[in-house]
Every structure is written in C-alpha cells, then in structure tokens.
Amino acid sequence: MPRIIPQYREEVKQKIVFAAFTLFIEKGYHGTTMGEIAESLGVTKPALYQYFPGKEDLFAAVAEHARQEFKGTLERAYAGRNIRDGSAALFDALLNYVPQFNGMYSEMLLLATRNDRLRTVLVQDRTEDIRVIERFISRQQETGLISSRLDPRVLAVACDALANGLLMDVLMGMDRDEAKTVWIAALEQMVRVGP
Amino acid sequence: MPRIIPQYREEVKQKIVFAAFTLFIEKGYHGTTMGEIAESLGVTKPALYQYFPGKEDLFAAVAEHARQEFKGTLERAYAGRNIRDGSAALFDALLNYVPQFNGMYSEMLLLATRNDRLRTVLVQDRTEDIRVIERFISRQQETGLISSRLDPRVLAVACDALANGLLMDVLMGMDRDEAKTVWIAALEQMVRVGP
Amino acid sequence: MPRIIPQYREEVKQKIVFAAFTLFIEKGYHGTTMGEIAESLGVTKPALYQYFPGKEDLFAAVAEHARQEFKGTLERAYAGRNIRDGSAALFDALLNYVPQFNGMYSEMLLLATRNDRLRTVLVQDRTEDIRVIERFISRQQETGLISSRLDPRVLAVACDALANGLLMDVLMGMDRDEAKTVWIAALEQMVRVGP
Amino acid sequence: MPRIIPQYREEVKQKIVFAAFTLFIEKGYHGTTMGEIAESLGVTKPALYQYFPGKEDLFAAVAEHARQEFKGTLERAYAGRNIRDGSAALFDALLNYVPQFNGMYSEMLLLATRNDRLRTVLVQDRTEDIRVIERFISRQQETGLISSRLDPRVLAVACDALANGLLMDVLMGMDRDEAKTVWIAALEQMVRVGP
DNA sequence: TATGAATGAGCATTCATTCAT
DNA sequence: GATGAATGAATGCTCATTCAT
C-alpha cells in the first residue's frame, strides 16, 4: 500500500470496508476477527487501526457500505415499473441478499444499541428507504394506480416492514417462492383501489 | 436417582433460563458471560454446566422460554376479540417486548445458523404462530368479517411478517405510535372485504 | 452395590480398580476422569471416594493390579522351559501388553516421583521381577546352560532392562518381529557359555 | 516482514523452548501451565502463542530440542574411544539426564500417541540413534574388536534398548553404580568375540 | 505508513473433590 | 452406602488493541 497521496487514504478505507463486509456477512460480527480482515487484505492488524479506530467503527463503516448497495437496489427495482412489477423485482433483488444478511443484519441491530454512529446510520437508512417508497407511492396515486385514500407514508412504512419481515422469514427457512407469493398478494391487497 | 424431588431439576433449569434470559436480552449473547449468569443466580459457573452442556445450549433453552412467553401473548391478544381490536391488543403486547428483544432476537438468528436445536425451535415457533393466526383468520372469514377471497395462510404469513418488520422498526427507533398506526391501517387494508 | 457385608468392600474395590485400569491404559492417567471411571461402573463419582481417597491413590491401586497381572506372566513364561524358549514366550506375552501400556506405564513413572505409595509399589515390583529372573538364571547355571562365569544378578537386571527397552521401542513403533529377533539374539549372546 | 532481524524470531523460539524444557522436565507436561512458561520468561501467555500454536506443539519442539542435546551426547561419547570406554562415557553422560528426564520422557511417549509431529520426532530420533550406534559397531567389527558374526543392526538396537531400560531403572530408583556395572558387563558380553 | 511483537483482559469449559441428604 | 448438586481452582486459548521500530 502506498505511502503519500492523501486521497489515496479513502481508497484504502474502501478496500478495508469491502473486505470486512465480505467477512462480516459470512461469519457475523463476533465471528470475524480483525486478524482475519487484515489477512484477507494481505496486511497486518495495526494497519487497520490506521484507518479505523476500532472494530465497531469499522463495522459502522461497513454498515454504511451495505446501505449504499441496498439503496441502489431499491431505486433500480421500481424505476420505470408499476408497483406490482417493481415490487416483484425488488423482492427478487432482496432475496439475493438474504444469504449474506444472515449474520450481519441482526448484529447491526445489537451493536446499534451501543454504537451511536451505527445507530444513526441505520435510522437514517430506514428513513430514507421509506421516503423513496413514499415518493413512489405518491406518484402512483397521482396516476390512480394506488388508491389515494391511503396515506403514502403509512403505506410506505408498511411495505418496508412487510419486506423486512418476509426477508427474515426466508432467512429462517421459509420457502422463497412462498415469501414472494405473500409479498405480491399482500402488496396488491394493501395498495389496491377499493371501497 | 434424585433423593427427594425429581422435578426439582426442572425447576432449577427454569431458574437458570430465566436469569440467562434477563441477561441475554439486556446485553446480548456475546455480551453475557456464563460467569455473570451464574453470579446473578448466586451459584458458581460449574453449577450451570450441570444443567446445560454449554452456553449455546443454554441460549437455545432461553429462546424456547422466550417463545413460550410470546405464544401466550398471541393467543391472549385475539381471544374474544375481532381482528381489529385483537391486532391492536397484540401489538401493544408485542411492543412491551421490544426493549428486551433488543439484543436477543437478532442474535438468535445468527446463532440459529450454526445451532441446530435453536434453528429448529425458531422455525417451529414461526410455523406455529402462523398457524394460530391462520386459524383465527379462517374463523373470521366464516363470519364474514374478513374477505373469504383471501387465502388465510397467505394472509397469516403477511400479518406475521408485517408485525415482525414493524417491531424491528420500533427497535431501531421508530415511534411506537406510528408503528401502531401503520399496523392497524395496513391490517385493515389487507383483511378488508373489498372489490 | 451392596450395603452391609464388610469384606464385600474389597470386592467392590477390585471392581473399581479393574474399571480404572481399563480406562487408564486406554486414555492415560490425565486423560481419564473420575467421572468416566464412575460412569463405566454405573455408579457416581462420590461412590469412588468411598473406596479411594483420591485419584492418585486409585491409580496406585491400579498399578498394583497391573503388577499382579504381569508377575504371573513372568513366572508362567519360564516355567518348565529353557532360557531360550522361556524368553521367547515371555516376550510374546509382554508384547500383548504393549498396546495397553501405551499411556499407563509412562505416567506411572511420572506420578511415582510424587506419590510415595506408587513409587514403593513400582520399586518393589522391579526388585521382585529381577529376583525371579535371577533365581531362574542361577538354576540354569547349575545345569550349565548358562555360563556360571556371569553374575546372575547382573544378568537378570540386564535382561529386565533389555526387555523394557525393547518394549518401549515397540511402543514407539518398532516392528514387533524385529524386537523379538533382537531380544532372542541379544539374550543368546548374553547368556551363552563362552571363552 | 521483520524490520531488522529476521532470525530474531528463531532466537525467541529457542528461548521459549528452553524455558519450557526446564519446566517440563521439572513438573511434567500436565504439571506445567502455559502461564508458568510465560512467567518464567517474563512475558505474557499470548506471546507464547505467537510462536507456537498450542501447548502440544510447544512440547513437540521441546522434545526436538531435548533430542538435539542427546544426539550430541551420543556422538561425543564414542568419539575416539573403543566400545568399552565409549559405552562407559556414554552411560555417565546419560545418567546426567536422568533427573531431568524424570517427568518428560514418559509423557513424551503418551503424547506421541496423539500428536503426529511428536511421534515422528521420536521415531526418527530412535532410528537415527540406532544408525549411529550401528555405524560405530560396524567400524569396530572391521578392526576385529567386535565379533563380526553379529548383525550390527541387531546389536545396535539391543544396546539402545538396554541403555533405555537401565535408564528407566535408575529413574525408578536403581543405584547408578549398579546400573553402570550392568551396562558395562552386559555390553561386554554382547559384543565380545566368542566361540 | 506499516510491521512484528507483545499485552491485558477475559472466557468457556473441565475436573477432582465435597456436602447435604 | 450412595447420590445429586455444587464448588474452587485452574487452564488453554482468543482477541482487540498498542508499541517500538
């Protein structure tokens, strides 16, 4: 790794985050050691501490990184699609993350209770996700595809929660196809224009 | 053969489970040591190992215990109520668990990936929960309070997932009242008799 | 196990010794726990302590037991045989013990340094072994089968040491047949009537 | 990459091995803790684990070290001496090790049954010892000092076994002078040119 | 900047042994 | 005489973190 260039630092940090991300999702936070992360990068442990003050901070950065990945997914899924197709596409995309989220997502929550930075990240993430969905819903309501009787914010939160809940179900062994069926059905029921 | 009380052992086990439960939800699995559990019981570490072969096994037992607590909650909530009131009651009850579940629920998932017993417990739990909801829905469909057009199983899974998702939201800082509002609204939308 | 009969005690002790012997030779002293010994007898640990004040004492008793087994072997081997045949028979018999002695014999030595009773047993054993061999040699010298020029005691010690040394070699992987060949050849050379 | 001294590591390893050696021969393998070894070196336990992955591996290294010590002894003893004087010198040297080998030698055997590396070391050691003796005997046979009728290999194994056996006798309390007397006498008898 | 080495603190687990019953 | 339960004391080992270089 280089010696001088200052903005190179950010690049190295990203490399570390990525390596840590890979390991965290594979073996969980507690199951991953700083040594392993360093080794997977071909550096030594102290090198890590030059970029992150501690394991938790590295994890927070990893969470942010995970977030970026996810955010794109959400927007990509609905882009140019109606709510039905978009939701299906989204869910398919989400399911791809399931095997990874295995250990990480759950531990993020736990750590968030003690790590301010992580908690902030997580909360903001969810907030933003919901806003994206909300905007999408509002647009659909304008075109009449979603009953305008419904509060877009409420609906967005519900969708987000439903997706998360189903994802956890899959994580715990539910059949992916069933989860998807439920997702589509419940969504249709929730957004449908009705009496 | 025990000298006097054969079920004394079971009693002690329950005591240990309870103490461990309290600590696990407070500090998480990794954050809780066998020593702390023992100390909180006024015994020594080896005493614990007379009842549970290891920390993970104790945790699995704790998970089972948590499950029992929850199960009662679910049935009690809907007993003699319609779906609206029952759901509201349920959610209120669930929210009481949130501060506790903080650390535990998430770590259960992680450990479940490696601990067979724990995984089995978790899966069976969810399965049973869903069946309870499903039965309730079926009954409501018979009385016309829920559209019989909907598959009770699908609806049950959706409700379960939605509740779980919202609970995690609260866990991560969402306002409890908002969560409840969403829960009620989404549920009405999902079960409502409609076109 | 019975309650009253006093000399029954000795019988129980023997049972314990035998069970412990089996486990000690299989897994060594440190590798065997009091719990395993008790379990293999279908009793509980405290029961053992009613017969032996501690693990080391039990081990000493086991060593004595092992000794008895061995002593018979020695005498049986030479009974009615000349030194050549007797030695061959003895070595065959000894080799049968090798897989067992694996862990035990070596640990006996170590423990003997701290346990007086055990050390006494071991020393007496060797002393007696040597006396048996010595007597045998003397008798053979009288018949002229062994050079009377040799000190029977010295010869006996040498034979004993040689056998022990070869046994350890086998223990460490030497081919049994080679060990036997060496044993016979060396013995012939040592006892032969010569210039 | 080490900053300055690449072979520094090897140096430290040797220091650890030596400290461990001292403790192992004094208190045996099970009687010595990693903590004691570390303490005797003025370092902490984890430092040890930087050089040896575990206690058994450290022990194996110690065994190798012990071996080196011994090997030199063997060659030095016979160098420039005839078999009689060489053997006497060797035995004197060996006797010096006895108080040390007390605990260690025996436990080496036991551990060797489970530790591949250790077993390999031990076996190779014996093999090499025997080869050294064998070569010496062959040379002596050429000069007629040892009967060329005898198989050098067989004789070497016998000598090695005899020495080991006598050493164990001393270990168990035999008088050192008697052991030496036997050693010399038996050896003379074995190697002597005879009818 | 990065490294080799070291550390402090801890942690699950084991086991011989002892009570109260 | 025997048991279930409990204990005290270790023990090997791990890991995040920090220095000297």
JSON list of C-alpha atoms in Angstrom, two decimals, chain C residues 162 166 169 174 182-183 185-186, chain D residues 130 152-164 183 187 190:
[
{"chain": "C", "resi": 162, "resn": "LEU", "atom": "CA", "xyz": [16.62, -55.04, 27.75]},
{"chain": "C", "resi": 166, "resn": "LEU", "atom": "CA", "xyz": [12.57, -53.17, 23.60]},
{"chain": "C", "resi": 169, "resn": "ASP", "atom": "CA", "xyz": [10.68, -49.43, 21.21]},
{"chain": "C", "resi": 174, "resn": "MET", "atom": "CA", "xyz": [9.32, -50.68, 16.15]},
{"chain": "C", "resi": 182, "resn": "VAL", "atom": "CA", "xyz": [16.78, -58.62, 18.82]},
{"chain": "C", "resi": 183, "resn": "TRP", "atom": "CA", "xyz": [15.57, -59.91, 22.13]},
{"chain": "C", "resi": 185, "resn": "ALA", "atom": "CA", "xyz": [19.73, -62.70, 19.70]},
{"chain": "C", "resi": 186, "resn": "ALA", "atom": "CA", "xyz": [20.89, -60.41, 22.47]},
{"chain": "D", "resi": 130, "resn": "ILE", "atom": "CA", "xyz": [20.44, -46.72, 16.23]},
{"chain": "D", "resi": 152, "resn": "PRO", "atom": "CA", "xyz": [25.40, -54.73, 13.62]},
{"chain": "D", "resi": 153, "resn": "ARG", "atom": "CA", "xyz": [21.83, -53.56, 13.36]},
{"chain": "D", "resi": 154, "resn": "VAL", "atom": "CA", "xyz": [20.56, -56.11, 15.86]},
{"chain": "D", "resi": 155, "resn": "LEU", "atom": "CA", "xyz": [23.36, -55.29, 18.20]},
{"chain": "D", "resi": 156, "resn": "ALA", "atom": "CA", "xyz": [22.70, -51.59, 17.92]},
{"chain": "D", "resi": 157, "resn": "VAL", "atom": "CA", "xyz": [19.02, -51.99, 18.73]},
{"chain": "D", "resi": 158, "resn": "ALA", "atom": "CA", "xyz": [19.89, -54.15, 21.68]},
{"chain": "D", "resi": 159, "resn": "CYS", "atom": "CA", "xyz": [22.36, -51.62, 23.02]},
{"chain": "D", "resi": 160, "resn": "ASP", "atom": "CA", "xyz": [19.90, -48.81, 22.60]},
{"chain": "D", "resi": 161, "resn": "ALA", "atom": "CA", "xyz": [17.16, -50.75, 24.31]},
{"chain": "D", "resi": 162, "resn": "LEU", "atom": "CA", "xyz": [19.42, -51.87, 27.10]},
{"chain": "D", "resi": 163, "resn": "ALA", "atom": "CA", "xyz": [20.54, -48.34, 27.78]},
{"chain": "D", "resi": 164, "resn": "ASN", "atom": "CA", "xyz": [16.97, -47.06, 27.76]},
{"chain": "D", "resi": 183, "resn": "TRP", "atom": "CA", "xyz": [25.61, -51.81, 31.41]},
{"chain": "D", "resi": 187, "resn": "LEU", "atom": "CA", "xyz": [27.75, -54.86, 26.74]},
{"chain": "D", "resi": 190, "resn": "MET", "atom": "CA", "xyz": [27.12, -58.92, 23.93]}
]
